[in-house]
Coordinates of C-alpha atoms in Angstrom, one line a residue:
X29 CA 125.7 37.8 18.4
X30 CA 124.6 34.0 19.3
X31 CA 121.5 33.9 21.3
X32 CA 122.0 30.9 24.3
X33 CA 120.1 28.1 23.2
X34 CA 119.6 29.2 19.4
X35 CA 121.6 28.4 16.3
X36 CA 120.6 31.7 14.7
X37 CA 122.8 35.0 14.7
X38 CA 120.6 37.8 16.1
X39 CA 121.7 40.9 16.2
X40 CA 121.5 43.1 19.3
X41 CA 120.3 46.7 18.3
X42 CA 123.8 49.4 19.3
X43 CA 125.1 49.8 22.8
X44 CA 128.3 51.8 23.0
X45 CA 130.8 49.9 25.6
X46 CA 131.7 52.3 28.7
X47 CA 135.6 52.4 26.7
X48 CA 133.5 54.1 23.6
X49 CA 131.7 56.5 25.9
X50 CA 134.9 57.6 28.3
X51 CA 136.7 58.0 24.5
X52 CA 133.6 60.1 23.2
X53 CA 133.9 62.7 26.6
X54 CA 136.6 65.0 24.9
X55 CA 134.7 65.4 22.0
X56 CA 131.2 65.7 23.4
X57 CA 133.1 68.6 25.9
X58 CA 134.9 70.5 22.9
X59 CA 132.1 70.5 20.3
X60 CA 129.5 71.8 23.1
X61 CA 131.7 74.1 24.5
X62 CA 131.8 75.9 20.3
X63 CA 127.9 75.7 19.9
X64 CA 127.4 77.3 22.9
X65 CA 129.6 80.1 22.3
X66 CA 128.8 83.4 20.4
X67 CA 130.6 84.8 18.3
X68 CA 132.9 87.2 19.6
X69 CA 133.3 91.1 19.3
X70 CA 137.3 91.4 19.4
X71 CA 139.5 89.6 17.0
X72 CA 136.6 88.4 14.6
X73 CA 134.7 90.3 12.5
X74 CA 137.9 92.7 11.4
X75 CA 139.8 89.2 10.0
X76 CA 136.6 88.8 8.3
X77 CA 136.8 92.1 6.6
X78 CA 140.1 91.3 6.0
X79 CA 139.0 87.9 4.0
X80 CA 136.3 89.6 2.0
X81 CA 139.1 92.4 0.5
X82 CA 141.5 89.2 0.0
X83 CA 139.1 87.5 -1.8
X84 CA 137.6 90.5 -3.4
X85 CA 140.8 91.9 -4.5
X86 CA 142.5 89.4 -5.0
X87 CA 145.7 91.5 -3.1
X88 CA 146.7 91.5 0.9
X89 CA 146.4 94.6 2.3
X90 CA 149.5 96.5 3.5
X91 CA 148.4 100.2 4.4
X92 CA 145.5 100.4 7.4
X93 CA 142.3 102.2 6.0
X94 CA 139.8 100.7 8.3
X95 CA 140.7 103.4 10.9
X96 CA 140.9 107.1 11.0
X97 CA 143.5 107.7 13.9
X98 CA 146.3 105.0 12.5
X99 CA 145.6 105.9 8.6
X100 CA 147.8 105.2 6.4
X101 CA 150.3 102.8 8.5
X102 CA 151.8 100.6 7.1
X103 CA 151.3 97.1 8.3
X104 CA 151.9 93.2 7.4
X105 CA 148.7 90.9 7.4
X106 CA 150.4 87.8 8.4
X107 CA 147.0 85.8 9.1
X108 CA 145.5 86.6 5.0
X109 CA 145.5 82.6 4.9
X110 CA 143.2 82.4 7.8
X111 CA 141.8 85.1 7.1
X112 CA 140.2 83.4 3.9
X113 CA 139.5 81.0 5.1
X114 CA 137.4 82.2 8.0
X115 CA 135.6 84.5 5.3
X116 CA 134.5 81.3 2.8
X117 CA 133.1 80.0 6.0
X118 CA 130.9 82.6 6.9
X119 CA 130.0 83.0 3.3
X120 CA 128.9 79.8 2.8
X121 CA 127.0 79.7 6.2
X122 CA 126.9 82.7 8.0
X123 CA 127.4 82.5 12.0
X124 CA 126.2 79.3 12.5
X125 CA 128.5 77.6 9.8
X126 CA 130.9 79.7 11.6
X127 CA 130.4 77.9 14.5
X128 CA 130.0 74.8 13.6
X129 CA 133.4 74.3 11.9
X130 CA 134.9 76.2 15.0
X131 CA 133.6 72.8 17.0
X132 CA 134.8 71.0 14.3
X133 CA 138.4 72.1 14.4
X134 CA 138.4 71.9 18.0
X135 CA 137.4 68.7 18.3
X136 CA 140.6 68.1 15.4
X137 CA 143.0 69.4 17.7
X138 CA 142.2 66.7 20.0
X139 CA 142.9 63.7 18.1
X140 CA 146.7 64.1 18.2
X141 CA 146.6 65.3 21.6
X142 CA 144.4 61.5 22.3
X143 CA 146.8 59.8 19.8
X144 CA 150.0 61.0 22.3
X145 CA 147.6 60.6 25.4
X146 CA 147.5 56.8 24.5
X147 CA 151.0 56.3 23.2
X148 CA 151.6 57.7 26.7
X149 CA 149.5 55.6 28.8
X150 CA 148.2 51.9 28.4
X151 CA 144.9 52.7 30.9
X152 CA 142.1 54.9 28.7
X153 CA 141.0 56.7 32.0
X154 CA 144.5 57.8 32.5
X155 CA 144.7 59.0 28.5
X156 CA 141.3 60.5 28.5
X157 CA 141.5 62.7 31.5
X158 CA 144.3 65.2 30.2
X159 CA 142.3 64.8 27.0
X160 CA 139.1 66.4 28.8
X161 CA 141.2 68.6 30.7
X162 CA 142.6 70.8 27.1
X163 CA 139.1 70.0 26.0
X164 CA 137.4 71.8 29.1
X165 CA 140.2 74.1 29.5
X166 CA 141.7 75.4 26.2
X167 CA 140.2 79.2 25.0
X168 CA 137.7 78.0 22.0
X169 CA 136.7 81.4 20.7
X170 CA 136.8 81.2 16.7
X171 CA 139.9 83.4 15.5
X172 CA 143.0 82.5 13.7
X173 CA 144.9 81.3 16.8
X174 CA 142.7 78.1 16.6
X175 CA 144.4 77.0 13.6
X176 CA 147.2 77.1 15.0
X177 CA 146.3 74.7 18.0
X178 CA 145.7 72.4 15.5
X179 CA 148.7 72.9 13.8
X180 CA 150.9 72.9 16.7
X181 CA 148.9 69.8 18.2
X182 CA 149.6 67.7 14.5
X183 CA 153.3 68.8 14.5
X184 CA 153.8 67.5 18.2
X185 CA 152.5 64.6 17.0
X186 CA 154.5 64.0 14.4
X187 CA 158.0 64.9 16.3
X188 CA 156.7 62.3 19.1
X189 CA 155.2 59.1 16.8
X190 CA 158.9 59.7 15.3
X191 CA 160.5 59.6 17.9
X192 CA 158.8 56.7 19.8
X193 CA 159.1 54.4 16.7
X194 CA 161.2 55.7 14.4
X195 CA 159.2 55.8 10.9
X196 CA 160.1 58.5 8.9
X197 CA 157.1 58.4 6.9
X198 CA 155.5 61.5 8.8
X199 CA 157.8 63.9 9.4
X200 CA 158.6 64.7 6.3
X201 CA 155.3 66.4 6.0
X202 CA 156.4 69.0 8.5
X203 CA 157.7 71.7 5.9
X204 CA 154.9 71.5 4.2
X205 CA 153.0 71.8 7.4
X206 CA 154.9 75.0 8.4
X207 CA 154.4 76.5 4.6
X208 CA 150.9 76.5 5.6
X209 CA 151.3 77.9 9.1
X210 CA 153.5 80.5 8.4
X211 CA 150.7 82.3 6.5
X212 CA 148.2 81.6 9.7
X213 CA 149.5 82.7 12.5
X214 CA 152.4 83.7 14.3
X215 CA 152.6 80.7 16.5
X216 CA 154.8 78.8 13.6
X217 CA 157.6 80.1 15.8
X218 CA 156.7 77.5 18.6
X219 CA 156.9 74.4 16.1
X220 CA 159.7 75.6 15.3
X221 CA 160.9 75.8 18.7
X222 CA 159.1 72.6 19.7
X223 CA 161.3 70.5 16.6
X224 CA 164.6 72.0 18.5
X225 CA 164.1 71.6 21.8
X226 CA 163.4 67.7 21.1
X227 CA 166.0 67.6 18.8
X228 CA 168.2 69.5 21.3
X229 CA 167.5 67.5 24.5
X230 CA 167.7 64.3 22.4
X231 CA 171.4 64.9 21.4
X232 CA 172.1 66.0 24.8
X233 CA 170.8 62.9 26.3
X234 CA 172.8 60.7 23.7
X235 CA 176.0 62.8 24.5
X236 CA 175.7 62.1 28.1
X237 CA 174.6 58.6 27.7
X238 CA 172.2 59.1 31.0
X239 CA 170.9 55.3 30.8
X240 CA 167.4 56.0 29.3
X241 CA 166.1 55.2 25.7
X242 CA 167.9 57.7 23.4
X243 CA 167.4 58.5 19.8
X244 CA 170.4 56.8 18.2
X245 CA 172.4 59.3 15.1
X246 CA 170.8 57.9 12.6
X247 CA 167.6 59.2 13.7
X248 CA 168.7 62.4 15.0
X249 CA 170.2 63.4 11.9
X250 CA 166.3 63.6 9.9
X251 CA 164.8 65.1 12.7
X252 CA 167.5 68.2 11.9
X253 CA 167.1 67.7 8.5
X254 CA 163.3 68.3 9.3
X255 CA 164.5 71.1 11.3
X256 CA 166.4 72.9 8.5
X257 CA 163.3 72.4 5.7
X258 CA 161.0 73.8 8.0
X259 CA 163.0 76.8 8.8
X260 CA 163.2 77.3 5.3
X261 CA 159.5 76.8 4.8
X262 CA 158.7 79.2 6.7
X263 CA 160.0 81.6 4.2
X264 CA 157.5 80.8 2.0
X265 CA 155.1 83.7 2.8
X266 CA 154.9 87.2 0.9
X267 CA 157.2 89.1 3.7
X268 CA 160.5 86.0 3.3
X269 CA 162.3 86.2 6.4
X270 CA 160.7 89.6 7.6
X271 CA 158.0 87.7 9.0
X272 CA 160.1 87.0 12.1
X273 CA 160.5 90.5 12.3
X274 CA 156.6 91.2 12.1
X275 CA 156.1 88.6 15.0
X276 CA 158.3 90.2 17.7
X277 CA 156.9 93.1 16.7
X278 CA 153.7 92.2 17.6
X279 CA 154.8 90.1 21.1
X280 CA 157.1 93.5 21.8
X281 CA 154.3 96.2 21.1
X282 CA 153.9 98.0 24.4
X283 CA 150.1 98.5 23.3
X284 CA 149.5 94.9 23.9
X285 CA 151.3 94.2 26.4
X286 CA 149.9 96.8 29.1
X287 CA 146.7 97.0 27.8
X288 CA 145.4 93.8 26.2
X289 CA 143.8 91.3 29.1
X290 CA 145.1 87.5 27.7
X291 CA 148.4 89.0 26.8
X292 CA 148.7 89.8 30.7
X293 CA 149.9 86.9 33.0
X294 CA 148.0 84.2 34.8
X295 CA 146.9 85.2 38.3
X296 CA 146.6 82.1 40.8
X297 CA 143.2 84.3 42.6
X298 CA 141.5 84.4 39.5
X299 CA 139.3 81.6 38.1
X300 CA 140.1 82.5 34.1
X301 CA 144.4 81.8 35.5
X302 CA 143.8 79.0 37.7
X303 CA 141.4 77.3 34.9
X304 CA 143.7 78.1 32.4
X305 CA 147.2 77.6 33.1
X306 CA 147.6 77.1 37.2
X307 CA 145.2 74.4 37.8
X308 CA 147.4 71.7 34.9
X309 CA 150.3 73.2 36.3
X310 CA 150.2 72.2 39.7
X311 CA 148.7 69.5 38.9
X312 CA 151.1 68.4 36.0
X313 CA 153.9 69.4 38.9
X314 CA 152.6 67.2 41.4
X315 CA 152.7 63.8 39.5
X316 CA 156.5 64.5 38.5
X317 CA 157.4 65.5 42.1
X318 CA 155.2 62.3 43.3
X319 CA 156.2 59.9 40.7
X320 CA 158.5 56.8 40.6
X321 CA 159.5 57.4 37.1
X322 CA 162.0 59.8 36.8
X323 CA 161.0 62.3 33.6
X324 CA 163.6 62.2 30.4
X325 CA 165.6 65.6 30.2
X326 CA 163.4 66.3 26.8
X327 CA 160.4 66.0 29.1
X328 CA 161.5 67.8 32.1
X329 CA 162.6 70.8 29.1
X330 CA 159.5 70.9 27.2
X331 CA 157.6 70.8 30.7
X332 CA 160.4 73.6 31.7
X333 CA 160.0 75.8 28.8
X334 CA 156.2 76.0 28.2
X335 CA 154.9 76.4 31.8
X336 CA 157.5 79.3 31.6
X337 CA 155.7 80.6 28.4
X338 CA 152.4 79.9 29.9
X339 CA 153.4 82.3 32.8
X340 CA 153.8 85.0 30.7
X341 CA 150.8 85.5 29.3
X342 CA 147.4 83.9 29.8
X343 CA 147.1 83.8 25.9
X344 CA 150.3 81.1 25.7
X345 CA 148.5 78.5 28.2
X346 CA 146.9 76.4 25.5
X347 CA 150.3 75.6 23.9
X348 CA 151.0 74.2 27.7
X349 CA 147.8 72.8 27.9
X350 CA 148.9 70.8 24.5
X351 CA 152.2 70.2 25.9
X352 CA 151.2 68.8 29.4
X353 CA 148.3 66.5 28.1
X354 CA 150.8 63.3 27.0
X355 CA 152.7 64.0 30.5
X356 CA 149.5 64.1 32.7
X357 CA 148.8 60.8 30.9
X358 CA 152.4 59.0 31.5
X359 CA 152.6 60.2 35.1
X360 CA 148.8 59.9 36.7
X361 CA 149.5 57.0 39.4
X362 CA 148.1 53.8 38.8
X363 CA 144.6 52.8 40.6
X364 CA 146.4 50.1 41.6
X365 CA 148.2 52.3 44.1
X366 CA 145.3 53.4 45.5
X367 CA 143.5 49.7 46.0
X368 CA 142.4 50.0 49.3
X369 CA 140.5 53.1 47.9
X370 CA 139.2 51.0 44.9
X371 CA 138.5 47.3 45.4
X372 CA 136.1 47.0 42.3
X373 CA 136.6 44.1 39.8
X374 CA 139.2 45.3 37.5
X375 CA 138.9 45.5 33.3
X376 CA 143.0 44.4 32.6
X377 CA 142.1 46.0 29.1
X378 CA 141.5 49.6 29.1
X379 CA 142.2 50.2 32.7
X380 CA 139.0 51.3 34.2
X381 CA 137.4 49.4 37.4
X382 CA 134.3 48.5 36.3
X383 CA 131.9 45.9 38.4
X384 CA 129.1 45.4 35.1
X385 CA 128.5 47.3 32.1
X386 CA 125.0 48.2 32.2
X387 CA 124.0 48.9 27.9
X388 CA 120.9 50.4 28.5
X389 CA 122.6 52.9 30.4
X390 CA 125.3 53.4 28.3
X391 CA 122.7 53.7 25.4
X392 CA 121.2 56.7 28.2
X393 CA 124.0 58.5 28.1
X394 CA 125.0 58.2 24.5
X395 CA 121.1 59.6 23.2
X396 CA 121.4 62.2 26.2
X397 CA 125.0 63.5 25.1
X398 CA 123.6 63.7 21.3
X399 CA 120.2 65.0 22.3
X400 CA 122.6 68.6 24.2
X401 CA 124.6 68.9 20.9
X402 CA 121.5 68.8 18.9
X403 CA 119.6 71.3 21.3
X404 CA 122.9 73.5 21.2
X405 CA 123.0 73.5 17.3
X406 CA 123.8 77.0 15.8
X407 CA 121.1 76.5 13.1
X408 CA 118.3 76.4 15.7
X409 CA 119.9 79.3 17.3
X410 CA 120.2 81.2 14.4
X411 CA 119.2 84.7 16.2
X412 CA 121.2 84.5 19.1
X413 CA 124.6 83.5 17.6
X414 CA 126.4 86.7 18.1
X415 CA 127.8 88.2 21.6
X416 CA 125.1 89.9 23.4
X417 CA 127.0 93.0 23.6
X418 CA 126.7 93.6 19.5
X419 CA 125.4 96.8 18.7
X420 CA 123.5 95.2 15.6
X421 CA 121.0 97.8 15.6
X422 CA 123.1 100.8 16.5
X423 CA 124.6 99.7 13.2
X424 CA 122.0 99.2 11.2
X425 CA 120.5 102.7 12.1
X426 CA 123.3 104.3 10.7
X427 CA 123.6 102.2 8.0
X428 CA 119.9 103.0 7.3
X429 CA 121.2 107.0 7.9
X430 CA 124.2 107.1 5.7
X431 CA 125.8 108.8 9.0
X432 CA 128.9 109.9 8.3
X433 CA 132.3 111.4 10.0
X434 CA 134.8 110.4 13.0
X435 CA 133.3 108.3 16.0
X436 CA 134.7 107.9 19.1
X437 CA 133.4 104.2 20.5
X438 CA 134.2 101.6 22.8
X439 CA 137.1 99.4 21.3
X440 CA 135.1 96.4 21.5
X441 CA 132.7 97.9 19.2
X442 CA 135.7 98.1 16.8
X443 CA 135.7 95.6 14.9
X444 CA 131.8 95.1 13.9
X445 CA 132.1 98.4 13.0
X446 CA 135.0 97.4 10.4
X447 CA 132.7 94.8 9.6
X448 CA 129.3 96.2 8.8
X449 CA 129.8 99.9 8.0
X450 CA 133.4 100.4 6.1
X451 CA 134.4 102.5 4.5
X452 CA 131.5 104.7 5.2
X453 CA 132.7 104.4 8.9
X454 CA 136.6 103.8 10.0
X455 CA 136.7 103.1 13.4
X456 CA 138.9 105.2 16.5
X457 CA 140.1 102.5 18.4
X458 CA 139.7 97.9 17.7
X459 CA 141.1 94.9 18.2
X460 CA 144.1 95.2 15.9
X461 CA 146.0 96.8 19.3
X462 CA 149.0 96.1 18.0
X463 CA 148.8 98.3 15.3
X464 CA 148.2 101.5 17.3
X465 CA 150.8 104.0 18.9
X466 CA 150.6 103.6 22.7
X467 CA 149.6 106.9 22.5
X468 CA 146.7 106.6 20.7
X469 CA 145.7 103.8 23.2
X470 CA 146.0 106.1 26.3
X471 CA 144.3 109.0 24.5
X472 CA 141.5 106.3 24.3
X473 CA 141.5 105.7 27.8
X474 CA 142.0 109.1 29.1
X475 CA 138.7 110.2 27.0
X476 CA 136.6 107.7 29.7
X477 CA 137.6 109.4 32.7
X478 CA 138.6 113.1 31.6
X479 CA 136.4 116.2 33.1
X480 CA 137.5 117.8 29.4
X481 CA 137.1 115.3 27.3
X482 CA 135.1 116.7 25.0
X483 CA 137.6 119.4 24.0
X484 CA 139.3 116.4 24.1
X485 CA 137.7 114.7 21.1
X486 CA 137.8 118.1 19.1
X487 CA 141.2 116.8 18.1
X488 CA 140.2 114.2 16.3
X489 CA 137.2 116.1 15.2
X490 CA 134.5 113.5 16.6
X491 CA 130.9 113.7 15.7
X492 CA 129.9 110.7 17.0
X493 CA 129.8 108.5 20.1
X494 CA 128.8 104.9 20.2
X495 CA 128.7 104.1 23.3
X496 CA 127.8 100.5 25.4
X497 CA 125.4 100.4 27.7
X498 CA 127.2 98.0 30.6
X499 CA 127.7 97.5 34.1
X500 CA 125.9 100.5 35.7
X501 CA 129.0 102.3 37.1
X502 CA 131.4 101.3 34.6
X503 CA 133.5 104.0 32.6
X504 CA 131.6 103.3 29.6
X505 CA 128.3 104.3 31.3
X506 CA 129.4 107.3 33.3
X507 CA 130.4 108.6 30.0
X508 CA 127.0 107.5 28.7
X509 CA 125.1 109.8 31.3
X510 CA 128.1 112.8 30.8
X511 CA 126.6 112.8 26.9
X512 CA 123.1 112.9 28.0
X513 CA 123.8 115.8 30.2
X514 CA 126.3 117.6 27.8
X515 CA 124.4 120.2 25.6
X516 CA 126.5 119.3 22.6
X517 CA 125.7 116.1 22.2
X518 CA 122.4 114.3 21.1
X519 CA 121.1 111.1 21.3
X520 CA 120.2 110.1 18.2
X521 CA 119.7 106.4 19.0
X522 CA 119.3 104.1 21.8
X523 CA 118.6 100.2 22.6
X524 CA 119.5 97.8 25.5
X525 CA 123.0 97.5 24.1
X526 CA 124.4 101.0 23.2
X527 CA 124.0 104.8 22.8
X528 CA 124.9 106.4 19.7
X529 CA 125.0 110.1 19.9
X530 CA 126.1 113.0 17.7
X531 CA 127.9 116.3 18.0
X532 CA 125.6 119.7 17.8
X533 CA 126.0 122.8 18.6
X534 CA 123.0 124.5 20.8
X535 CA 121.5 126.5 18.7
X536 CA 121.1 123.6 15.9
X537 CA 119.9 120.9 18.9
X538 CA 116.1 121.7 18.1
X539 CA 114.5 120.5 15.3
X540 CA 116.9 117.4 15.8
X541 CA 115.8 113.9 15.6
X542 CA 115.2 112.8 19.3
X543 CA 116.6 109.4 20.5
X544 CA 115.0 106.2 19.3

């Protein structure tokens, strides 16, 4: 830039502008929220096994053999794609690569979601907001499901750039977009509904002829087009249409449904609901009962029809999340409303009431914000990246021990048991829920809290427990102190985290290892 009262250009050493730094927030708030997470016991480490097998076998699994009380059921592996993908990850990088591309897909799904946020609103405070708000609200933990946020958030893109200007250009990606999704997770099904409710509401709207800005025929006719192809690439996966089959199957199974926590509905008096999915709900609800724009019927329907979802289960409130984000935008009132609130200079550009950009403060924040992530990096946290709750030495004693036969364990234990010790070990009870009887689920349970329930195990011939070492007073503990107590069990090993103990009769207890 010109220095006053020199002919020379000089240039001034970086300063982001207060629009760079309100743009940055989202990301900053995703990616920290991934390095600071662990990696989780449920729903991780078994796709991870999976991946190794795919990749090692070069064949998708279709009979269960990683446990010993659902044997030989048959099964489909819909997420193999993921799967794989998840697996050349940790390969490559162990936990903190893992974790690393995590935040980096998170912080993907936001660009579409900012794209819309914008398209939606001319002020950046208004666009960024609902931006932050999926970025501080939306369930990070690495799994398969966060492929499909980014999936989902690129197709509702793509429906609503189409829509708003008409350019074809994009959308005819979307079967190839739903080829891919179909072999990642189930949630394909709500693109799919996503393309027809638009589609639907759109025709509606130019049948009625209500007065707002419609899609004329001639581009309602390649958005069912797009439809059609996509229905038909979903097809493209090694079940063909029995997929569809698979995925109710899994949303129907009464094992998820009474026992798994996110597939239980929101509650308004807990913090996880009202975080979640209540919170951008009533506040979504709000600013179209309070606004002077009246909302389209495709809005009002897709606003309709996924807070509806989101009620169901705590699980579906990130596809709401994704859904509100562009409305939040549209509908936040204007500052200008509120002027005798605000009476700062305005900035016509970007929205934001600002009196004077200070750039050594802005240069502050920036170097602070990059100074967390850097502190938060999984590769200078390299041995605390996994939940605290992993029984990482439990495991590696019995690895070291070659100890063999059925184990009775806590269900998060499950699937870091699938992980390090299969086939040697095949677990009772993990996070694949859906694949277990409901039976077998409320044997599982009953074992906790039954006086018997060590005659109990004798059915399943048990000859180990592994057992966490929790809240004192939980279920899991009390059982904990029955096995110490019992004289046909002995501890054979023992750490901060878990118990493991193993079945003896009394006249065979001494001479036995004692715990360690």
């Amino acid at each position: 830039m010109l220095k006053e009262g020199s002919g020379k250009l000089k240039k001034n050493t970086f300063a982001p502008s207060l629009n760079q730094l309100w743009m940055g927030l989202p990301f900053f708030t995703i990616i920290y929220r991934s390095f600071v997470d662990r990696l989780p016991l449920l729903d991780f480490w078994w796709h991870l096994k999976m991946g190794q097998l795919i990749v090692q076998k070069s064949a998708i699994p279709r009979i269960d053999d990683f446990s010993f009380t659902a044997i030989g059921k048959l099964y489909v592996l819909q997420n193999w794609l993921a799967e794989i993908i998840m697996y050349g990850i940790y390969k490559c990088g162990g936990p903190p690569l893992a974790l690393f591309a995590n935040g980096i897909i998170m912080a993907c799904v936001l660009i579409p979601i900012y794209w819309l946020c914008r398209k939606s609103s001319d002020r950046l405070v208004a666009a960024v907001f609902p931006v932050t708000l999926v970025a501080f609200c939306i369930p990070g933990s690495i799994r398969p499901q966060v492929f499909s946020y980014l999936l989902f958030a690129f197709c509702y893109w793509m429906v609503s750039s189409y829509c708003a200007d008409g350019k074809q250009s994009r959308i005819w990606y979307l079967p190839f977009l739903f080829v891919l999704w179909v072999n990642i997770h189930g949630a394909f099904v709500l693109g799919l509904g996503l393309i027809a409710i638009i589609l639907g509401c759109e025709a509606i709207r130019f049948l009625l002829d209500d007065g707002w800005p419609l899609l004329p025929p001639r581009r309602l006719r390649p958005l069912g087009i797009i439809l059609v192809l996509s229905l038909a690439g979903t097809l493209v996966n090694p079940e063909g249409y029995k997929i569809y089959a698979h995925v109710l199957t899994v949303v129907n199974s009464s094992s998820v449904r009474q026992f798994v926590t996110e597939w239980q509905p929101p509650v308004v008096n807990q913090i996880t609901g009202i975080v979640m999915f209540f919170g951008p709900f009533f506040l979504l609800t709000f600013l179209l009962i309070t606004s002077k724009k009246r909302p389209s019927l495709t809005e009002f329907v897709l606003f309709g029809a996924f807070a509806v979802f989101g009620m169901m289960a705590i699980r579906n409130a990130a596809w709401f999340l994704i859904i509100a984000a562009p409305l939040i935008a549209k509908y936040l009132p204007r500052s200008d409303d509120w002027r005798s609130l605000f009476r700062k200079e305005r900035n016509l550009e970007s929205g934001i009431r600002v009196r004077k950009e200070s750039l050594p403060l802005n240069r502050i924040i920036l170097l602070g914000s990059l100074i967390a992530l850097i502190i938060q990096c999984p590769w200078l946290h390299t041995e605390g990246l996994l939940d605290p709750g992993t029984p990482v030495k439990a495991m590696d004693f019995m690895d070291r021990n070659q100890l063999k036969g059925n184990m009775y364990h806590s269900q998060v234990f499950g699937d870091y048991l699938i992980w390090r010790l299969w086939p040697m070990q095949r677990s009772f009870f993990d996070g694949r829920v859906h694949l277990f009887d409901e039976s077998i689920v409320r044997f599982y349970l009953q074992v906790m809290s039954d006086s018997h329930w060590e005659e109990m195990l004798e059915k399943y011939k048990v000859k180990y427990l592994l057992l966490p070492k929790g809240k004192s007073g939980s279920e899991e503990m009390k059982m904990v102190g029955k096995a110490y107590k019992s004289k046909y069990w002995k501890c054979r090993y023992e750490d901060s985290v878990s118990a493991l103990f193993e079945r003896v009769y009394p006249d065979r207890v001494e001479g036995m290892p004692a715990c360690r």
